[in-house]
Amino acid sequence: MLINRIELHHISLPLVHPFQTSMGEERLRPIIITAVFTSDGLVGYGECVAMSGPWYTSETVETAWHILHSYLAPALLGFELDPEHPERLPALFGRVRGHQMAIAGLECALWDLAAKMRGVSLARLLGGHKTRVSVGVSIGIQPTIDDLLRRVDSFVTAGYRRVKVKIKPGWALEPLRAVRQAYPDLQLMADANSAFTLADVPLLQALDPLHLLMIEQPLAWHDIADHAQLQRQIATPICLDESIQRPADVQLAVALGACQVINVKVGRVGGITAVQRIHTLAQENGLALWCGGMLEAGVGRATNLHLASLPGFTLPSDISASDRYYAQDIAVPTFALNAEDSTLTVPTQPGIGVTILPEMLDRFAVQTATFTA
């Protein structure tokens, strides 16, 4: 089936609440939605999760737009998608170095198309078996511990059983200790977004008695070796996030003993094909996986749910309900928390199982581009 049209939609969605991490604060979420059309009238959707600045990875929404607009989208026109082998991408995709989020934004649309061509959900195409996915919520850095406890309480009351708290130097032990004292049985984890160094080992060791589910990316965003040294000195499982840019990084982390858990983000690793490889490596080497969040809108959230249905994703994922971040989403149906078991339901319709609302793309549009064969 030939690809004869591609649309890029750069939008900016207002967040329900400001989201603050050790890297800064987000109030508006820039997103690029990709739409890939075939000669038979099908359309697949992807979501590029590059952020406003190079704080999480080196990519930004502007660099992603440039790569998508100038290189990836034009190269895809006229490409014949094989629904039996959606991982077979145009040769140019392999020639582009880096820019994983830009590549993933378009590659995910091809997987959505491949599933629709075969009349199955993306989860079924990938071999996922879960009908519901365990999820948790991520809480940004709060002004005070009392504010943090109120935020935690609101989510626990809503039905979330796993809570992730963002931490940084000066906001780590006491906030986490306060949450643990208030909720002794809560699945609690911490996310440092690379805010610490090996000089902070005593502080990180002091977190061990809190019995955290994990501590996510405590050291430098590009590091694996120091994480291995840290993991030998603390009992809390280390989860690598930013350090895992490609499947080869998983192999290195295993060889060094750098972590026990990996946060899988489809944008960070360059697409669904890379996620499949990481999933296999994790299962072969006894690593736990969960699906991380990037403040996705409806397309990205749906894609994440399908990925998290795979058997190797055994820990609660950061795929909160739609209204956690956005008052109005760009796709339907939206996703609501199943409060009785802290899960979201995996769509069963062909592809990713959501429909884009064109009026919402228009309402929040920053720029658009269309490519035709």
mmCIF file of C-alpha atoms in Angstrom:
data_model
loop_
_atom_site.group_PDB
_atom_site.id
_atom_site.type_symbol
_atom_site.label_atom_id
_atom_site.label_comp_id
_atom_site.label_asym_id
_atom_site.label_seq_id
_atom_site.Cartn_x
_atom_site.Cartn_y
_atom_site.Cartn_z
ATOM 1 C CA MET A 1 0.000 0.000 0.000
ATOM 2 C CA LEU A 2 1.599 3.241 -1.169
ATOM 3 C CA ILE A 3 1.937 6.305 1.040
ATOM 4 C CA ASN A 4 0.739 9.293 -0.930
ATOM 5 C CA ARG A 5 0.245 12.020 1.649
ATOM 6 C CA ILE A 6 1.740 13.111 4.966
ATOM 7 C CA GLU A 7 0.571 15.841 7.323
ATOM 8 C CA LEU A 8 2.523 17.386 10.178
ATOM 9 C CA HIS A 9 0.645 19.288 12.892
ATOM 10 C CA HIS A 10 2.647 21.268 15.452
ATOM 11 C CA ILE A 11 0.274 22.122 18.285
ATOM 12 C CA SER A 12 0.600 23.589 21.779
ATOM 13 C CA LEU A 13 -1.675 22.187 24.502
ATOM 14 C CA PRO A 14 -2.167 23.922 27.878
ATOM 15 C CA LEU A 15 -1.555 21.643 30.851
ATOM 16 C CA VAL A 16 -4.194 21.393 33.578
ATOM 17 C CA HIS A 17 -1.468 21.983 36.190
ATOM 18 C CA PRO A 18 2.104 23.277 35.766
ATOM 19 C CA PHE A 19 4.518 20.348 35.789
ATOM 20 C CA GLN A 20 7.852 20.993 37.491
ATOM 21 C CA THR A 21 10.890 18.725 37.557
ATOM 22 C CA SER A 22 14.574 19.272 38.361
ATOM 23 C CA MET A 23 14.887 20.461 34.735
ATOM 24 C CA GLY A 24 12.282 23.225 34.931
ATOM 25 C CA GLU A 25 8.540 23.887 34.646
ATOM 26 C CA GLU A 26 6.108 23.165 31.807
ATOM 27 C CA ARG A 27 2.792 25.004 31.387
ATOM 28 C CA LEU A 28 2.253 24.421 27.664
ATOM 29 C CA ARG A 29 3.073 21.143 25.950
ATOM 30 C CA PRO A 30 4.327 21.413 22.362
ATOM 31 C CA ILE A 31 3.486 18.300 20.316
ATOM 32 C CA ILE A 32 3.891 17.253 16.686
ATOM 33 C CA ILE A 33 1.170 14.955 15.386
ATOM 34 C CA THR A 34 2.027 13.019 12.224
ATOM 35 C CA ALA A 35 -0.648 11.706 9.878
ATOM 36 C CA VAL A 36 0.348 9.232 7.154
ATOM 37 C CA PHE A 37 -2.187 8.510 4.383
ATOM 38 C CA THR A 38 -2.253 5.604 1.939
ATOM 39 C CA SER A 39 -3.574 5.293 -1.595
ATOM 40 C CA ASP A 40 -6.405 3.117 -0.225
ATOM 41 C CA GLY A 41 -7.689 5.815 2.118
ATOM 42 C CA LEU A 42 -6.258 4.615 5.428
ATOM 43 C CA VAL A 43 -4.458 6.963 7.799
ATOM 44 C CA GLY A 44 -2.034 6.250 10.619
ATOM 45 C CA TYR A 45 -1.167 8.626 13.443
ATOM 46 C CA GLY A 46 1.958 9.185 15.500
ATOM 47 C CA GLU A 47 2.992 11.671 18.164
ATOM 48 C CA CYS A 48 6.423 13.256 18.423
ATOM 49 C CA VAL A 49 7.162 14.012 22.077
ATOM 50 C CA ALA A 50 10.108 16.408 21.733
ATOM 51 C CA MET A 51 9.843 19.200 24.281
ATOM 52 C CA SER A 52 10.228 22.974 24.098
ATOM 53 C CA GLY A 53 13.898 22.935 25.115
ATOM 54 C CA PRO A 54 16.823 20.468 25.109
ATOM 55 C CA TRP A 55 16.384 19.667 28.804
ATOM 56 C CA TYR A 56 15.386 16.011 28.620
ATOM 57 C CA THR A 57 17.292 15.023 25.477
ATOM 58 C CA SER A 58 19.080 17.137 22.892
ATOM 59 C CA GLU A 59 15.946 17.272 20.745
ATOM 60 C CA THR A 60 13.433 20.108 20.792
ATOM 61 C CA VAL A 61 10.131 20.543 19.012
ATOM 62 C CA GLU A 62 11.904 22.858 16.548
ATOM 63 C CA THR A 63 14.663 20.374 15.710
ATOM 64 C CA ALA A 64 12.105 17.596 15.372
ATOM 65 C CA TRP A 65 9.980 19.721 13.034
ATOM 66 C CA HIS A 66 13.058 20.436 10.900
ATOM 67 C CA ILE A 67 14.021 16.755 10.618
ATOM 68 C CA LEU A 68 10.464 15.631 9.939
ATOM 69 C CA HIS A 69 9.769 18.445 7.469
ATOM 70 C CA SER A 70 13.057 18.455 5.569
ATOM 71 C CA TYR A 71 14.118 14.816 5.610
ATOM 72 C CA LEU A 72 11.805 12.130 6.984
ATOM 73 C CA ALA A 73 8.382 13.075 5.616
ATOM 74 C CA PRO A 74 9.544 13.730 2.030
ATOM 75 C CA ALA A 75 11.470 10.433 2.032
ATOM 76 C CA LEU A 76 8.346 8.516 3.024
ATOM 77 C CA LEU A 77 6.226 9.613 0.059
ATOM 78 C CA GLY A 78 5.765 6.765 -2.388
ATOM 79 C CA PHE A 79 6.971 4.197 0.152
ATOM 80 C CA GLU A 80 5.108 0.884 -0.024
ATOM 81 C CA LEU A 81 4.274 -0.227 3.498
ATOM 82 C CA ASP A 82 4.351 -3.971 4.108
ATOM 83 C CA PRO A 83 1.828 -4.711 6.883
ATOM 84 C CA GLU A 84 3.636 -7.981 7.614
ATOM 85 C CA HIS A 85 6.919 -6.162 8.250
ATOM 86 C CA PRO A 86 6.205 -2.588 9.433
ATOM 87 C CA GLU A 87 9.724 -2.407 10.862
ATOM 88 C CA ARG A 88 11.090 -2.159 7.310
ATOM 89 C CA LEU A 89 11.470 1.595 6.968
ATOM 90 C CA PRO A 90 12.896 3.688 4.145
ATOM 91 C CA ALA A 91 16.687 3.509 4.005
ATOM 92 C CA LEU A 92 16.952 7.199 4.895
ATOM 93 C CA PHE A 93 15.549 6.533 8.368
ATOM 94 C CA GLY A 94 18.595 4.427 9.131
ATOM 95 C CA ARG A 95 20.923 7.096 7.757
ATOM 96 C CA VAL A 96 19.644 9.790 10.104
ATOM 97 C CA ARG A 97 21.856 9.894 13.189
ATOM 98 C CA GLY A 98 20.107 10.689 16.434
ATOM 99 C CA HIS A 99 16.758 12.523 16.294
ATOM 100 C CA GLN A 100 14.995 9.528 17.829
ATOM 101 C CA MET A 101 11.890 11.494 18.773
ATOM 102 C CA ALA A 102 11.420 12.798 15.260
ATOM 103 C CA ILE A 103 11.871 9.314 13.810
ATOM 104 C CA ALA A 104 9.524 7.770 16.381
ATOM 105 C CA GLY A 105 6.830 10.336 15.627
ATOM 106 C CA LEU A 106 6.638 9.068 12.057
ATOM 107 C CA GLU A 107 7.502 5.405 12.691
ATOM 108 C CA CYS A 108 4.621 5.042 15.176
ATOM 109 C CA ALA A 109 2.227 6.260 12.482
ATOM 110 C CA LEU A 110 3.476 3.471 10.202
ATOM 111 C CA TRP A 111 2.822 0.860 12.894
ATOM 112 C CA ASP A 112 -0.683 2.286 13.395
ATOM 113 C CA LEU A 113 -1.214 1.947 9.653
ATOM 114 C CA ALA A 114 0.143 -1.598 9.545
ATOM 115 C CA ALA A 115 -2.254 -2.687 12.297
ATOM 116 C CA LYS A 116 -5.192 -1.031 10.516
ATOM 117 C CA MET A 117 -4.234 -2.719 7.241
ATOM 118 C CA ARG A 118 -4.409 -6.073 9.012
ATOM 119 C CA GLY A 119 -7.592 -5.165 10.902
ATOM 120 C CA VAL A 120 -6.101 -5.730 14.365
ATOM 121 C CA SER A 121 -5.161 -3.569 17.324
ATOM 122 C CA LEU A 122 -1.556 -2.463 17.668
ATOM 123 C CA ALA A 123 -1.322 -4.486 20.874
ATOM 124 C CA ARG A 124 -2.355 -7.664 19.064
ATOM 125 C CA LEU A 125 0.080 -6.964 16.218
ATOM 126 C CA LEU A 126 2.908 -6.579 18.732
ATOM 127 C CA GLY A 127 1.980 -9.655 20.768
ATOM 128 C CA GLY A 128 0.509 -7.822 23.754
ATOM 129 C CA HIS A 129 -1.906 -9.834 25.860
ATOM 130 C CA LYS A 130 -3.165 -7.506 28.584
ATOM 131 C CA THR A 131 -6.611 -5.968 28.304
ATOM 132 C CA ARG A 132 -5.816 -3.548 31.126
ATOM 133 C CA VAL A 133 -2.501 -1.919 31.988
ATOM 134 C CA SER A 134 -1.454 -1.004 35.532
ATOM 135 C CA VAL A 135 -0.702 2.700 35.731
ATOM 136 C CA GLY A 136 0.496 5.309 38.164
ATOM 137 C CA VAL A 137 0.805 9.052 38.367
ATOM 138 C CA SER A 138 3.821 11.359 38.311
ATOM 139 C CA ILE A 139 3.875 14.392 40.620
ATOM 140 C CA GLY A 140 6.119 17.345 39.930
ATOM 141 C CA ILE A 141 8.123 19.222 42.539
ATOM 142 C CA GLN A 142 5.747 21.082 44.855
ATOM 143 C CA PRO A 143 6.202 24.359 46.782
ATOM 144 C CA THR A 144 5.921 22.649 50.187
ATOM 145 C CA ILE A 145 5.635 19.169 51.684
ATOM 146 C CA ASP A 146 2.043 19.937 52.665
ATOM 147 C CA ASP A 147 1.300 20.754 49.024
ATOM 148 C CA LEU A 148 2.908 17.485 48.006
ATOM 149 C CA LEU A 149 0.838 15.490 50.485
ATOM 150 C CA ARG A 150 -2.342 17.132 49.237
ATOM 151 C CA ARG A 151 -1.437 16.229 45.648
ATOM 152 C CA VAL A 152 -0.628 12.647 46.613
ATOM 153 C CA ASP A 153 -3.880 12.354 48.534
ATOM 154 C CA SER A 154 -5.902 13.603 45.567
ATOM 155 C CA PHE A 155 -4.464 10.905 43.315
ATOM 156 C CA VAL A 156 -4.683 8.113 45.879
ATOM 157 C CA THR A 157 -8.321 9.079 46.454
ATOM 158 C CA ALA A 158 -8.892 8.939 42.679
ATOM 159 C CA GLY A 159 -7.638 5.348 42.658
ATOM 160 C CA TYR A 160 -3.970 5.506 41.683
ATOM 161 C CA ARG A 161 -1.932 2.890 43.539
ATOM 162 C CA ARG A 162 1.513 3.936 42.347
ATOM 163 C CA VAL A 163 2.894 7.446 42.786
ATOM 164 C CA LYS A 164 6.120 8.839 41.380
ATOM 165 C CA VAL A 165 7.583 11.915 43.064
ATOM 166 C CA LYS A 166 10.040 14.162 41.263
ATOM 167 C CA ILE A 167 13.099 14.970 43.376
ATOM 168 C CA LYS A 168 16.194 17.175 43.226
ATOM 169 C CA PRO A 169 18.927 18.294 45.648
ATOM 170 C CA GLY A 170 17.182 19.847 48.638
ATOM 171 C CA TRP A 171 13.895 18.132 47.759
ATOM 172 C CA ALA A 172 14.373 14.410 48.220
ATOM 173 C CA LEU A 173 14.609 12.666 51.587
ATOM 174 C CA GLU A 174 12.134 14.731 53.607
ATOM 175 C CA PRO A 175 9.366 14.860 50.971
ATOM 176 C CA LEU A 176 9.667 11.138 50.285
ATOM 177 C CA ARG A 177 9.774 10.330 53.989
ATOM 178 C CA ALA A 178 6.620 12.396 54.559
ATOM 179 C CA VAL A 179 4.769 10.558 51.770
ATOM 180 C CA ARG A 180 5.903 7.172 53.045
ATOM 181 C CA GLN A 181 4.777 7.989 56.603
ATOM 182 C CA ALA A 182 1.377 9.079 55.326
ATOM 183 C CA TYR A 183 0.987 6.107 52.964
ATOM 184 C CA PRO A 184 2.960 3.109 54.287
ATOM 185 C CA ASP A 185 1.593 0.693 51.665
ATOM 186 C CA LEU A 186 1.714 2.960 48.614
ATOM 187 C CA GLN A 187 3.818 1.894 45.634
ATOM 188 C CA LEU A 188 6.152 4.872 45.825
ATOM 189 C CA MET A 189 9.052 5.765 43.572
ATOM 190 C CA ALA A 190 11.315 8.746 43.004
ATOM 191 C CA ASP A 191 12.505 10.359 39.762
ATOM 192 C CA ALA A 192 15.623 12.515 39.885
ATOM 193 C CA ASN A 193 15.993 13.365 36.175
ATOM 194 C CA SER A 194 19.802 13.232 36.533
ATOM 195 C CA ALA A 195 19.940 15.718 39.407
ATOM 196 C CA PHE A 196 22.525 13.896 41.573
ATOM 197 C CA THR A 197 26.149 12.692 41.426
ATOM 198 C CA LEU A 198 28.159 9.994 43.167
ATOM 199 C CA ALA A 199 28.942 12.597 45.834
ATOM 200 C CA ASP A 200 25.303 12.138 46.889
ATOM 201 C CA VAL A 201 25.633 8.421 47.674
ATOM 202 C CA PRO A 202 24.978 8.942 51.434
ATOM 203 C CA LEU A 203 21.730 10.776 50.648
ATOM 204 C CA LEU A 204 20.638 8.099 48.186
ATOM 205 C CA GLN A 205 21.511 5.373 50.699
ATOM 206 C CA ALA A 206 19.243 7.157 53.192
ATOM 207 C CA LEU A 207 16.320 6.434 50.844
ATOM 208 C CA ASP A 208 16.703 2.665 51.246
ATOM 209 C CA PRO A 209 14.569 2.410 54.436
ATOM 210 C CA LEU A 210 11.651 3.989 52.564
ATOM 211 C CA HIS A 211 11.311 0.814 50.444
ATOM 212 C CA LEU A 212 10.842 2.679 47.192
ATOM 213 C CA LEU A 213 9.752 0.764 44.121
ATOM 214 C CA MET A 214 12.770 2.324 42.383
ATOM 215 C CA ILE A 215 14.755 5.523 41.952
ATOM 216 C CA GLU A 216 14.726 6.691 38.375
ATOM 217 C CA GLN A 217 17.790 8.172 36.651
ATOM 218 C CA PRO A 218 19.541 9.565 39.737
ATOM 219 C CA LEU A 219 22.822 10.353 37.907
ATOM 220 C CA ALA A 220 23.853 12.018 34.634
ATOM 221 C CA TRP A 221 21.550 11.656 31.640
ATOM 222 C CA HIS A 222 24.268 10.094 29.473
ATOM 223 C CA ASP A 223 25.800 7.856 32.147
ATOM 224 C CA ILE A 224 25.688 4.101 32.629
ATOM 225 C CA ALA A 225 29.028 3.379 34.370
ATOM 226 C CA ASP A 226 28.413 5.557 37.449
ATOM 227 C CA HIS A 227 24.935 4.110 37.816
ATOM 228 C CA ALA A 228 26.537 0.664 38.029
ATOM 229 C CA GLN A 229 28.777 1.909 40.843
ATOM 230 C CA LEU A 230 25.793 3.441 42.622
ATOM 231 C CA GLN A 231 23.623 0.318 42.275
ATOM 232 C CA ARG A 232 26.284 -1.657 44.140
ATOM 233 C CA GLN A 233 25.991 0.766 47.057
ATOM 234 C CA ILE A 234 22.220 1.086 47.475
ATOM 235 C CA ALA A 235 19.443 -1.446 47.971
ATOM 236 C CA THR A 236 16.813 0.567 46.106
ATOM 237 C CA PRO A 237 16.508 -0.636 42.487
ATOM 238 C CA ILE A 238 17.858 1.852 39.970
ATOM 239 C CA CYS A 239 15.741 2.546 36.902
ATOM 240 C CA LEU A 240 17.471 3.976 33.843
ATOM 241 C CA ASP A 241 15.574 6.458 31.705
ATOM 242 C CA GLU A 242 17.584 9.071 29.785
ATOM 243 C CA SER A 243 20.644 6.794 29.634
ATOM 244 C CA ILE A 244 18.798 4.304 27.410
ATOM 245 C CA GLN A 245 18.749 5.892 23.953
ATOM 246 C CA ARG A 246 18.911 2.670 21.912
ATOM 247 C CA PRO A 247 18.882 -1.117 22.417
ATOM 248 C CA ALA A 248 22.690 -1.244 22.606
ATOM 249 C CA ASP A 249 22.513 0.850 25.787
ATOM 250 C CA VAL A 250 20.458 -1.915 27.406
ATOM 251 C CA GLN A 251 23.180 -4.415 26.565
ATOM 252 C CA LEU A 252 25.796 -2.152 28.192
ATOM 253 C CA ALA A 253 23.642 -1.605 31.278
ATOM 254 C CA VAL A 254 23.241 -5.364 31.670
ATOM 255 C CA ALA A 255 26.968 -5.975 31.261
ATOM 256 C CA LEU A 256 27.824 -3.388 33.926
ATOM 257 C CA GLY A 257 24.962 -4.143 36.317
ATOM 258 C CA ALA A 258 23.819 -0.527 36.117
ATOM 259 C CA CYS A 259 20.126 -1.034 36.835
ATOM 260 C CA GLN A 260 17.340 -3.443 37.664
ATOM 261 C CA VAL A 261 14.592 -1.573 35.819
ATOM 262 C CA ILE A 262 14.243 0.297 32.526
ATOM 263 C CA ASN A 263 11.768 3.041 31.751
ATOM 264 C CA VAL A 264 10.777 2.555 28.112
ATOM 265 C CA LYS A 265 9.773 5.679 26.199
ATOM 266 C CA VAL A 266 9.054 5.062 22.555
ATOM 267 C CA GLY A 267 10.138 8.572 21.560
ATOM 268 C CA ARG A 268 13.422 8.417 23.429
ATOM 269 C CA VAL A 269 14.521 5.139 21.827
ATOM 270 C CA GLY A 270 13.419 5.948 18.271
ATOM 271 C CA GLY A 271 10.210 4.025 17.739
ATOM 272 C CA ILE A 272 8.288 0.814 18.239
ATOM 273 C CA THR A 273 10.838 -1.378 16.457
ATOM 274 C CA ALA A 274 13.463 -0.313 19.011
ATOM 275 C CA VAL A 275 10.998 -0.959 21.850
ATOM 276 C CA GLN A 276 10.545 -4.519 20.585
ATOM 277 C CA ARG A 277 14.301 -5.109 20.725
ATOM 278 C CA ILE A 278 14.561 -3.645 24.217
ATOM 279 C CA HIS A 279 11.636 -5.786 25.349
ATOM 280 C CA THR A 280 13.431 -8.919 24.141
ATOM 281 C CA LEU A 281 16.720 -7.919 25.796
ATOM 282 C CA ALA A 282 14.969 -7.196 29.087
ATOM 283 C CA GLN A 283 13.218 -10.546 29.120
ATOM 284 C CA GLU A 284 16.443 -12.359 28.313
ATOM 285 C CA ASN A 285 18.328 -10.596 31.101
ATOM 286 C CA GLY A 286 15.768 -10.357 33.904
ATOM 287 C CA LEU A 287 15.170 -6.603 33.773
ATOM 288 C CA ALA A 288 11.783 -5.162 34.705
ATOM 289 C CA LEU A 289 10.145 -2.746 32.279
ATOM 290 C CA TRP A 290 7.507 -0.062 32.497
ATOM 291 C CA CYS A 291 6.274 2.530 30.022
ATOM 292 C CA GLY A 292 7.271 6.074 30.851
ATOM 293 C CA GLY A 293 5.265 9.179 30.064
ATOM 294 C CA MET A 294 6.144 12.384 28.230
ATOM 295 C CA LEU A 295 2.941 14.332 28.915
ATOM 296 C CA GLU A 296 1.447 12.746 25.809
ATOM 297 C CA ALA A 297 -1.858 13.698 24.236
ATOM 298 C CA GLY A 298 -4.327 11.085 23.006
ATOM 299 C CA VAL A 299 -2.263 9.613 20.165
ATOM 300 C CA GLY A 300 0.854 9.058 22.246
ATOM 301 C CA ARG A 301 -1.125 7.844 25.252
ATOM 302 C CA ALA A 302 -2.920 5.257 23.132
ATOM 303 C CA THR A 303 0.367 4.065 21.603
ATOM 304 C CA ASN A 304 1.876 3.706 25.075
ATOM 305 C CA LEU A 305 -1.055 1.595 26.260
ATOM 306 C CA HIS A 306 -0.536 -0.863 23.430
ATOM 307 C CA LEU A 307 3.186 -1.106 24.194
ATOM 308 C CA ALA A 308 2.547 -1.600 27.911
ATOM 309 C CA SER A 309 0.312 -4.579 27.078
ATOM 310 C CA LEU A 310 3.443 -6.573 26.185
ATOM 311 C CA PRO A 311 4.358 -9.267 28.727
ATOM 312 C CA GLY A 312 7.703 -7.752 29.749
ATOM 313 C CA PHE A 313 6.052 -4.573 31.047
ATOM 314 C CA THR A 314 5.488 -5.754 34.604
ATOM 315 C CA LEU A 315 5.547 -2.511 36.619
ATOM 316 C CA PRO A 316 2.913 0.267 36.663
ATOM 317 C CA SER A 317 3.406 2.671 33.783
ATOM 318 C CA ASP A 318 3.239 6.471 33.588
ATOM 319 C CA ILE A 319 0.122 6.475 31.409
ATOM 320 C CA SER A 320 -2.282 8.493 33.510
ATOM 321 C CA ALA A 321 -5.874 9.193 32.544
ATOM 322 C CA SER A 322 -6.399 11.806 29.838
ATOM 323 C CA ASP A 323 -7.675 14.455 32.228
ATOM 324 C CA ARG A 324 -4.519 14.189 34.361
ATOM 325 C CA TYR A 325 -2.792 16.620 32.007
ATOM 326 C CA TYR A 326 -5.346 18.065 29.575
ATOM 327 C CA ALA A 327 -8.800 19.545 29.993
ATOM 328 C CA GLN A 328 -9.496 18.744 26.337
ATOM 329 C CA ASP A 329 -7.623 16.135 24.358
ATOM 330 C CA ILE A 330 -7.101 15.986 20.595
ATOM 331 C CA ALA A 331 -8.446 12.465 20.127
ATOM 332 C CA VAL A 332 -11.366 10.282 21.177
ATOM 333 C CA PRO A 333 -12.079 8.179 23.042
ATOM 334 C CA THR A 334 -10.248 9.604 26.002
ATOM 335 C CA PHE A 335 -8.901 7.335 28.717
ATOM 336 C CA ALA A 336 -10.291 7.108 32.249
ATOM 337 C CA LEU A 337 -8.769 5.386 35.254
ATOM 338 C CA ASN A 338 -10.304 2.095 36.360
ATOM 339 C CA ALA A 339 -10.179 3.079 40.022
ATOM 340 C CA GLU A 340 -10.852 -0.414 41.351
ATOM 341 C CA ASP A 341 -7.456 -1.675 40.171
ATOM 342 C CA SER A 342 -5.491 1.437 39.042
ATOM 343 C CA THR A 343 -5.507 0.505 35.356
ATOM 344 C CA LEU A 344 -6.327 1.909 31.948
ATOM 345 C CA THR A 345 -8.090 -0.206 29.331
ATOM 346 C CA VAL A 346 -6.159 -1.074 26.170
ATOM 347 C CA PRO A 347 -8.121 -0.171 23.014
ATOM 348 C CA THR A 348 -9.249 -3.109 20.876
ATOM 349 C CA GLN A 349 -10.118 -1.267 17.665
ATOM 350 C CA PRO A 350 -7.758 -1.586 14.680
ATOM 351 C CA GLY A 351 -4.527 0.369 15.027
ATOM 352 C CA ILE A 352 -4.056 2.513 18.110
ATOM 353 C CA GLY A 353 -7.821 2.779 18.530
ATOM 354 C CA VAL A 354 -8.361 6.540 18.706
ATOM 355 C CA THR A 355 -9.765 9.102 16.263
ATOM 356 C CA ILE A 356 -8.200 12.530 15.805
ATOM 357 C CA LEU A 357 -10.452 15.577 16.234
ATOM 358 C CA PRO A 358 -9.498 17.966 13.398
ATOM 359 C CA GLU A 359 -11.107 20.910 15.164
ATOM 360 C CA MET A 360 -8.774 20.398 18.125
ATOM 361 C CA LEU A 361 -5.723 20.343 15.877
ATOM 362 C CA ASP A 362 -6.926 23.607 14.345
ATOM 363 C CA ARG A 363 -7.662 25.180 17.709
ATOM 364 C CA PHE A 364 -4.183 24.568 19.127
ATOM 365 C CA ALA A 365 -2.225 24.823 15.873
ATOM 366 C CA VAL A 366 1.188 26.476 15.756
ATOM 367 C CA GLN A 367 2.136 25.370 12.236
ATOM 368 C CA THR A 368 1.142 22.682 9.741
ATOM 369 C CA ALA A 369 2.664 21.134 6.645
ATOM 370 C CA THR A 370 1.337 18.766 3.977
ATOM 371 C CA PHE A 371 3.350 16.569 1.600
ATOM 372 C CA THR A 372 1.785 14.818 -1.402
ATOM 373 C CA ALA A 373 3.228 12.350 -3.879
#
